[in-house]
Amino acid sequence: MSIRGAPVEELIRRAIAGDRRSTGRLLSLVEAGGTEAERVTELTPSPTGGAHIVGITGPPGSGKSTLVARLIGVASGAAPRPAVLAVDPSSPLTGGAILGDRVRMTGVDSGAFIRSMATRGHIGGLALAIPGAVRVLEAAGFDPVMIETVGVGQVEVDITAAADTTVVVVTPGMGDAVQASKAGLLEVADVFVVNKADRPGATGTRRDLELMLELSHVTGHEDADYRPPILMTNSLDGQGVVEVCEAIIDHRTYLESSGKLAERRHRRARFEVANRLQGRFDRSLADLLDSDPVRILLDQVAAGTVSPAAAARRLAQHLVPSEARAAGPQFS
C-alpha cells in the first residue's frame, strides 16, 4: 500500500518505526486540519519521556533560520534525531508555506527532519497545527524539536505555550531590545541571543537587555531562581552557537530539577486543548449566525430594536446550555 493511501493507523506505526515519509504524511494531515487531523492526534501515542521542545523567535531578519541550522549541527552530535518545524508565512495564492526558512537550512545534516508549515493567516505566526505536529514528531522519536516562528506580530509570545524553552533572537540596531520588551518577549525568554554580534552596536544591545532584566527583577516579573543568559553569536560563522546549545540544555536541566517542567507541559496541554475548543466554538458560532432565525435577530440589531449585548446573551444560551453552566464540568 502506498504511503499516501495508507490509513492513519498504518502511518503512525511506520512513523514510530522510523519511516520519515510516513512522518511527513502525518504532518500533512495535521496541517490540513479537519477530521483526519483529529484522528492523527487521537491515535498518536503520547511519548513516555517527552522531547525537549525549543521555540526560536525574534524579529524578521534577525538570523533565526541560520542560527537554527547551526544549532541542528551541534545538536546532531549529542542527539541523533533533531527536528525543526519552521513556521512560514502562507502563500497568498496557494495558502501553503513559502519555504523561505527551508532555503536557509539546505546545508544541515541530512539526519535532521525539517518541515515548513504555513501560518494560514493565524495571527502571531504560530500555526494552529503546531501542537499536533509536535505530538507526531515526539511519538516518532525526534528530540529535540525546534519550532522557528515567523517573527511577525507582537503575539509571537504564543510560542511559549508550545515550548519548554524559548530562545529570543535579537540583532544590533533598530531598537530590537526595546521592541522585544514592548512585544512581551522579555518576560517569556529563557535564553537571549544577540545575533550578528560582529555588527556595531552589539555590545549596546546586550547592555540594554541586561538593564531590562534588572528592571524585571524590580517589577517582580523575574524568576527568582533563574536568570536568562544573554549570549553573543554570529550564526554565519558559528561563533557562540555551542554556548547557545549548552544554555538550552542547562535550562532543560533547571526545569527538571525545579519541577517546573511539569508546569510547562501542563501549559502546553492547556494551550492545545484551548485551541481545539476554540475551533469547535468558532464552527458552531458560524453555523448559528448563518441560520435563518439568527438572521432575523441580526436584522433587529442592525435596525436598533435589539442591542448587540442582548442579542449575544440570547445566542450564548444556544452555545452553552444553562444546565451545563449550572452543573459545571463533570469529567471524573
Tab-separated table of C-alpha atoms in Angstrom:
chain	number	residue	atom	x	y	z
A	1	MET	CA	0.000	0.000	0.000
A	2	SER	CA	1.345	3.460	-0.883
A	3	ILE	CA	2.191	5.957	1.817
A	4	ARG	CA	-0.377	8.440	0.528
A	5	GLY	CA	-3.151	5.879	0.581
A	6	ALA	CA	-2.225	4.249	3.888
A	7	PRO	CA	-4.662	4.572	6.802
A	8	VAL	CA	-3.700	6.751	9.752
A	9	GLU	CA	-3.030	3.742	11.996
A	10	GLU	CA	-0.533	2.331	9.493
A	11	LEU	CA	1.170	5.700	9.034
A	12	ILE	CA	1.602	6.045	12.800
A	13	ARG	CA	3.042	2.556	13.087
A	14	ARG	CA	5.549	3.260	10.302
A	15	ALA	CA	6.468	6.683	11.722
A	16	ILE	CA	7.213	5.191	15.149
A	17	ALA	CA	9.366	2.580	13.388
A	18	GLY	CA	11.426	5.399	11.859
A	19	ASP	CA	9.872	5.880	8.426
A	20	ARG	CA	10.321	9.560	7.567
A	21	ARG	CA	7.850	9.556	4.676
A	22	SER	CA	5.095	8.354	6.996
A	23	THR	CA	6.019	11.081	9.478
A	24	GLY	CA	5.806	13.659	6.706
A	25	ARG	CA	2.412	12.359	5.606
A	26	LEU	CA	1.083	12.557	9.164
A	27	LEU	CA	2.299	16.149	9.416
A	28	SER	CA	0.488	16.953	6.180
A	29	LEU	CA	-2.729	15.560	7.616
A	30	VAL	CA	-2.273	17.583	10.809
A	31	GLU	CA	-1.572	20.749	8.848
A	32	ALA	CA	-4.632	20.259	6.640
A	33	GLY	CA	-6.887	20.133	9.698
A	34	GLY	CA	-10.337	18.593	9.815
A	35	THR	CA	-11.384	15.094	10.788
A	36	GLU	CA	-8.159	13.390	9.666
A	37	ALA	CA	-6.059	15.780	11.753
A	38	GLU	CA	-8.137	14.964	14.833
A	39	ARG	CA	-7.722	11.234	14.164
A	40	VAL	CA	-3.941	11.654	13.966
A	41	THR	CA	-3.910	13.467	17.300
A	42	GLU	CA	-6.184	10.951	18.972
A	43	LEU	CA	-4.323	7.893	17.713
A	44	THR	CA	-0.760	9.132	18.138
A	45	PRO	CA	0.588	7.703	21.414
A	46	SER	CA	1.977	10.136	23.930
A	47	PRO	CA	5.761	9.770	24.368
A	48	THR	CA	6.981	8.339	27.653
A	49	GLY	CA	9.883	10.721	28.183
A	50	GLY	CA	8.936	13.649	26.009
A	51	ALA	CA	11.228	15.529	23.666
A	52	HIS	CA	12.735	18.884	24.554
A	53	ILE	CA	10.620	21.447	22.668
A	54	VAL	CA	12.623	24.579	21.889
A	55	GLY	CA	10.965	27.709	20.499
A	56	ILE	CA	13.095	30.121	18.467
A	57	THR	CA	11.507	33.534	17.982
A	58	GLY	CA	12.503	37.110	17.263
A	59	PRO	CA	12.018	39.853	14.662
A	60	PRO	CA	12.301	39.125	10.920
A	61	GLY	CA	15.850	39.328	9.620
A	62	SER	CA	17.470	38.505	12.940
A	63	GLY	CA	19.027	35.336	11.534
A	64	LYS	CA	16.791	32.771	13.220
A	65	SER	CA	16.915	30.272	10.352
A	66	THR	CA	20.689	30.373	10.066
A	67	LEU	CA	21.017	30.043	13.832
A	68	VAL	CA	18.660	27.053	13.861
A	69	ALA	CA	20.688	25.396	11.106
A	70	ARG	CA	23.821	25.815	13.221
A	71	LEU	CA	22.052	24.524	16.330
A	72	ILE	CA	20.970	21.415	14.411
A	73	GLY	CA	24.600	20.730	13.568
A	74	VAL	CA	25.600	20.972	17.231
A	75	ALA	CA	22.579	19.026	18.488
A	76	SER	CA	23.128	16.213	15.998
A	77	GLY	CA	26.315	15.257	17.819
A	78	ALA	CA	24.513	14.563	21.097
A	79	ALA	CA	21.004	13.818	19.795
A	80	PRO	CA	20.927	11.910	16.510
A	81	ARG	CA	17.307	12.804	15.654
A	82	PRO	CA	16.697	16.558	15.896
A	83	ALA	CA	13.679	18.032	14.114
A	84	VAL	CA	12.672	21.541	13.067
A	85	LEU	CA	9.214	22.962	12.443
A	86	ALA	CA	9.735	26.191	10.505
A	87	VAL	CA	6.517	28.207	10.637
A	88	ASP	CA	6.472	30.093	7.332
A	89	PRO	CA	4.120	32.802	6.092
A	90	SER	CA	1.378	31.442	3.858
A	91	SER	CA	1.404	31.993	0.142
A	92	PRO	CA	-1.434	34.404	-0.787
A	93	LEU	CA	-2.199	32.210	-3.809
A	94	THR	CA	-1.998	28.619	-2.557
A	95	GLY	CA	-2.158	29.015	1.218
A	96	GLY	CA	0.955	26.847	1.537
A	97	ALA	CA	4.266	27.622	3.214
A	98	ILE	CA	6.622	29.839	1.202
A	99	LEU	CA	9.582	27.674	2.330
A	100	GLY	CA	11.872	30.657	2.954
A	101	ASP	CA	13.279	29.055	6.092
A	102	ARG	CA	13.950	25.778	4.309
A	103	VAL	CA	16.111	27.614	1.769
A	104	ARG	CA	18.425	28.766	4.560
A	105	MET	CA	18.736	25.266	6.022
A	106	THR	CA	19.783	23.382	2.892
A	107	GLY	CA	23.266	22.684	4.266
A	108	VAL	CA	22.256	20.998	7.518
A	109	ASP	CA	22.852	17.380	8.457
A	110	SER	CA	20.678	15.059	6.383
A	111	GLY	CA	19.726	13.205	9.560
A	112	ALA	CA	17.708	16.182	10.770
A	113	PHE	CA	13.999	16.328	9.970
A	114	ILE	CA	12.975	19.787	8.698
A	115	ARG	CA	9.408	20.701	7.905
A	116	SER	CA	7.871	24.035	6.883
A	117	MET	CA	4.312	24.698	7.988
A	118	ALA	CA	2.095	27.503	6.758
A	119	THR	CA	0.623	30.020	9.170
A	120	ARG	CA	-2.598	30.130	7.081
A	121	GLY	CA	-3.311	33.614	8.363
A	122	HIS	CA	-3.068	32.713	12.042
A	123	ILE	CA	-2.267	35.961	13.819
A	124	GLY	CA	1.001	35.695	15.680
A	125	GLY	CA	2.658	33.375	13.194
A	126	LEU	CA	2.259	30.203	15.251
A	127	ALA	CA	0.243	27.734	13.183
A	128	LEU	CA	-2.668	26.099	14.953
A	129	ALA	CA	-1.326	22.760	13.755
A	130	ILE	CA	1.961	23.092	15.660
A	131	PRO	CA	0.877	21.272	18.868
A	132	GLY	CA	-0.395	18.316	16.839
A	133	ALA	CA	2.768	18.294	14.731
A	134	VAL	CA	4.935	18.304	17.854
A	135	ARG	CA	2.999	15.317	19.154
A	136	VAL	CA	3.702	13.414	15.920
A	137	LEU	CA	7.419	14.218	15.996
A	138	GLU	CA	7.712	13.223	19.664
A	139	ALA	CA	5.997	9.898	19.001
A	140	ALA	CA	8.332	9.323	16.045
A	141	GLY	CA	11.313	9.687	18.378
A	142	PHE	CA	12.655	13.101	17.345
A	143	ASP	CA	14.439	15.041	20.075
A	144	PRO	CA	14.950	17.940	20.366
A	145	VAL	CA	12.138	19.530	18.390
A	146	MET	CA	12.800	23.153	17.451
A	147	ILE	CA	9.963	25.479	16.442
A	148	GLU	CA	11.073	28.520	14.493
A	149	THR	CA	8.390	31.191	14.277
A	150	VAL	CA	7.680	33.676	11.523
A	151	GLY	CA	8.749	36.609	13.656
A	152	VAL	CA	5.830	38.920	12.935
A	153	GLY	CA	3.319	40.449	15.304
A	154	GLN	CA	3.508	41.122	18.995
A	155	VAL	CA	1.624	37.906	19.794
A	156	GLU	CA	4.751	35.897	18.947
A	157	VAL	CA	4.748	35.148	22.677
A	158	ASP	CA	2.339	32.327	21.750
A	159	ILE	CA	5.469	30.246	21.211
A	160	THR	CA	5.926	29.961	24.969
A	161	ALA	CA	2.700	27.997	25.243
A	162	ALA	CA	4.040	25.328	22.890
A	163	ALA	CA	7.677	25.139	24.026
A	164	ASP	CA	9.677	24.048	27.055
A	165	THR	CA	12.483	26.522	26.356
A	166	THR	CA	12.076	29.808	24.478
A	167	VAL	CA	15.054	31.424	22.734
A	168	VAL	CA	14.595	35.076	21.739
A	169	VAL	CA	16.925	36.287	18.979
A	170	VAL	CA	17.652	39.998	18.532
A	171	THR	CA	20.174	41.930	16.456
A	172	PRO	CA	22.099	45.169	16.976
A	173	GLY	CA	20.382	48.365	15.931
A	174	MET	CA	16.794	49.291	15.117
A	175	GLY	CA	15.834	49.132	18.802
A	176	ASP	CA	15.394	45.354	18.789
A	177	ALA	CA	15.922	45.074	22.537
A	178	VAL	CA	13.288	47.714	23.185
A	179	GLN	CA	10.909	46.105	20.703
A	180	ALA	CA	11.405	42.759	22.413
A	181	SER	CA	10.339	44.342	25.663
A	182	LYS	CA	7.301	46.019	24.083
A	183	ALA	CA	6.203	42.753	22.498
A	184	GLY	CA	6.363	40.921	25.816
A	185	LEU	CA	9.269	38.738	24.702
A	186	LEU	CA	11.418	39.918	27.583
A	187	GLU	CA	9.125	38.202	30.055
A	188	VAL	CA	8.923	34.912	28.164
A	189	ALA	CA	12.543	34.442	27.088
A	190	ASP	CA	14.549	31.665	28.709
A	191	VAL	CA	17.656	32.384	26.615
A	192	PHE	CA	18.565	35.638	24.847
A	193	VAL	CA	20.738	35.603	21.739
A	194	VAL	CA	22.260	38.779	20.298
A	195	ASN	CA	22.951	37.564	16.764
A	196	LYS	CA	25.177	39.261	14.182
A	197	ALA	CA	27.398	40.239	17.094
A	198	ASP	CA	30.107	41.471	14.702
A	199	ARG	CA	27.959	44.466	13.834
A	200	PRO	CA	28.326	47.856	15.520
A	201	GLY	CA	26.018	48.260	18.479
A	202	ALA	CA	26.030	44.608	19.596
A	203	THR	CA	27.512	45.479	22.976
A	204	GLY	CA	24.908	48.196	23.429
A	205	THR	CA	22.110	45.747	22.622
A	206	ARG	CA	23.404	43.360	25.239
A	207	ARG	CA	23.630	46.205	27.738
A	208	ASP	CA	20.009	47.168	27.013
A	209	LEU	CA	18.871	43.603	27.644
A	210	GLU	CA	20.831	43.437	30.882
A	211	LEU	CA	19.179	46.660	32.032
A	212	MET	CA	15.724	45.369	31.137
A	213	LEU	CA	16.376	42.156	33.046
A	214	GLU	CA	17.341	44.240	36.047
A	215	LEU	CA	14.085	46.183	35.715
A	216	SER	CA	12.154	42.924	35.532
A	217	HIS	CA	13.722	41.997	38.859
A	218	VAL	CA	12.445	45.264	40.338
A	219	THR	CA	8.922	44.810	38.935
A	220	GLY	CA	8.715	41.192	40.093
A	221	HIS	CA	8.484	39.582	36.636
A	222	GLU	CA	11.763	37.712	37.034
A	223	ASP	CA	12.063	34.103	38.172
A	224	ALA	CA	13.962	34.350	41.434
A	225	ASP	CA	15.786	31.061	40.755
A	226	TYR	CA	16.641	31.550	37.085
A	227	ARG	CA	18.054	34.447	35.098
A	228	PRO	CA	18.012	34.154	31.287
A	229	PRO	CA	21.561	34.229	29.910
A	230	ILE	CA	22.423	36.721	27.157
A	231	LEU	CA	24.704	35.189	24.538
A	232	MET	CA	26.521	36.820	21.633
A	233	THR	CA	26.572	34.905	18.348
A	234	ASN	CA	27.372	35.176	14.685
A	235	SER	CA	25.388	32.377	13.097
A	236	LEU	CA	27.096	32.810	9.722
A	237	ASP	CA	30.446	31.565	11.034
A	238	GLY	CA	29.110	29.619	14.024
A	239	GLN	CA	30.542	31.884	16.718
A	240	GLY	CA	28.764	31.338	20.046
A	241	VAL	CA	26.396	28.630	18.745
A	242	VAL	CA	27.835	25.928	21.026
A	243	GLU	CA	27.228	28.196	24.010
A	244	VAL	CA	23.605	28.691	22.938
A	245	CYS	CA	23.099	24.940	22.701
A	246	GLU	CA	24.607	24.493	26.170
A	247	ALA	CA	22.344	27.217	27.573
A	248	ILE	CA	19.291	25.442	26.142
A	249	ILE	CA	20.369	22.169	27.755
A	250	ASP	CA	21.084	23.949	31.051
A	251	HIS	CA	17.578	25.409	31.036
A	252	ARG	CA	16.071	21.961	30.496
A	253	THR	CA	18.123	20.704	33.467
A	254	TYR	CA	16.833	23.606	35.570
A	255	LEU	CA	13.226	22.842	34.624
A	256	GLU	CA	13.633	19.195	35.591
A	257	SER	CA	15.403	19.871	38.899
A	258	SER	CA	12.962	22.608	39.934
A	259	GLY	CA	9.835	20.677	38.997
A	260	LYS	CA	8.798	23.406	36.560
A	261	LEU	CA	8.992	21.142	33.528
A	262	ALA	CA	5.710	19.533	34.586
A	263	GLU	CA	4.174	23.003	34.850
A	264	ARG	CA	5.220	23.842	31.320
A	265	ARG	CA	3.917	20.543	29.986
A	266	HIS	CA	0.598	21.306	31.687
A	267	ARG	CA	0.610	24.699	29.990
A	268	ARG	CA	1.276	23.063	26.630
A	269	ALA	CA	-1.693	20.726	27.166
A	270	ARG	CA	-3.894	23.665	28.121
A	271	PHE	CA	-2.803	25.590	25.012
A	272	GLU	CA	-3.603	22.696	22.680
A	273	VAL	CA	-6.965	21.904	24.274
A	274	ALA	CA	-7.915	25.605	24.247
A	275	ASN	CA	-7.034	25.889	20.551
A	276	ARG	CA	-9.129	22.876	19.644
A	277	LEU	CA	-12.024	24.025	21.813
A	278	GLN	CA	-11.850	27.488	20.227
A	279	GLY	CA	-12.033	25.889	16.803
A	280	ARG	CA	-15.148	23.958	17.735
A	281	PHE	CA	-16.767	27.102	19.175
A	282	ASP	CA	-15.907	29.048	16.026
A	283	ARG	CA	-17.537	26.446	13.777
A	284	SER	CA	-20.631	26.237	15.980
A	285	LEU	CA	-20.884	30.019	16.124
A	286	ALA	CA	-20.558	30.355	12.352
A	287	ASP	CA	-23.346	27.805	11.819
A	288	LEU	CA	-25.541	29.580	14.354
A	289	LEU	CA	-25.022	33.034	12.822
A	290	ASP	CA	-25.881	31.696	9.365
A	291	SER	CA	-29.202	30.181	10.489
A	292	ASP	CA	-32.451	31.855	9.413
A	293	PRO	CA	-33.733	32.672	12.941
A	294	VAL	CA	-30.479	34.408	13.805
A	295	ARG	CA	-30.563	36.377	10.559
A	296	ILE	CA	-33.831	37.872	11.776
A	297	LEU	CA	-32.248	38.709	15.121
A	298	LEU	CA	-29.275	40.349	13.381
A	299	ASP	CA	-31.661	42.433	11.287
A	300	GLN	CA	-33.204	43.651	14.548
A	301	VAL	CA	-29.757	44.552	15.858
A	302	ALA	CA	-28.989	46.447	12.649
A	303	ALA	CA	-32.326	48.284	12.917
A	304	GLY	CA	-31.593	49.247	16.503
A	305	THR	CA	-34.576	47.446	18.040
A	306	VAL	CA	-32.330	44.912	19.847
A	307	SER	CA	-28.981	45.766	21.397
A	308	PRO	CA	-25.876	43.750	20.426
A	309	ALA	CA	-25.383	42.798	24.085
A	310	ALA	CA	-28.916	41.441	24.388
A	311	ALA	CA	-28.560	39.507	21.135
A	312	ALA	CA	-25.273	37.996	22.309
A	313	ARG	CA	-26.824	36.893	25.595
A	314	ARG	CA	-29.654	35.151	23.771
A	315	LEU	CA	-27.298	33.415	21.340
A	316	ALA	CA	-24.973	32.313	24.148
A	317	GLN	CA	-27.770	30.174	25.549
A	318	HIS	CA	-27.651	28.084	22.358
A	319	LEU	CA	-23.874	27.617	22.536
A	320	VAL	CA	-23.678	26.876	26.279
A	321	PRO	CA	-26.930	25.454	27.682
A	322	SER	CA	-27.933	26.796	31.096
A	323	GLU	CA	-27.951	23.277	32.568
A	324	ALA	CA	-24.291	22.843	31.677
A	325	ARG	CA	-23.390	26.232	33.160
A	326	ALA	CA	-25.211	25.467	36.393
A	327	ALA	CA	-23.787	21.956	36.834
A	328	GLY	CA	-20.216	22.878	35.974
A	329	PRO	CA	-17.736	20.499	34.303
A	330	GLN	CA	-18.129	16.825	35.208
A	331	PHE	CA	-15.200	14.823	33.789
A	332	SER	CA	-14.163	12.424	36.534
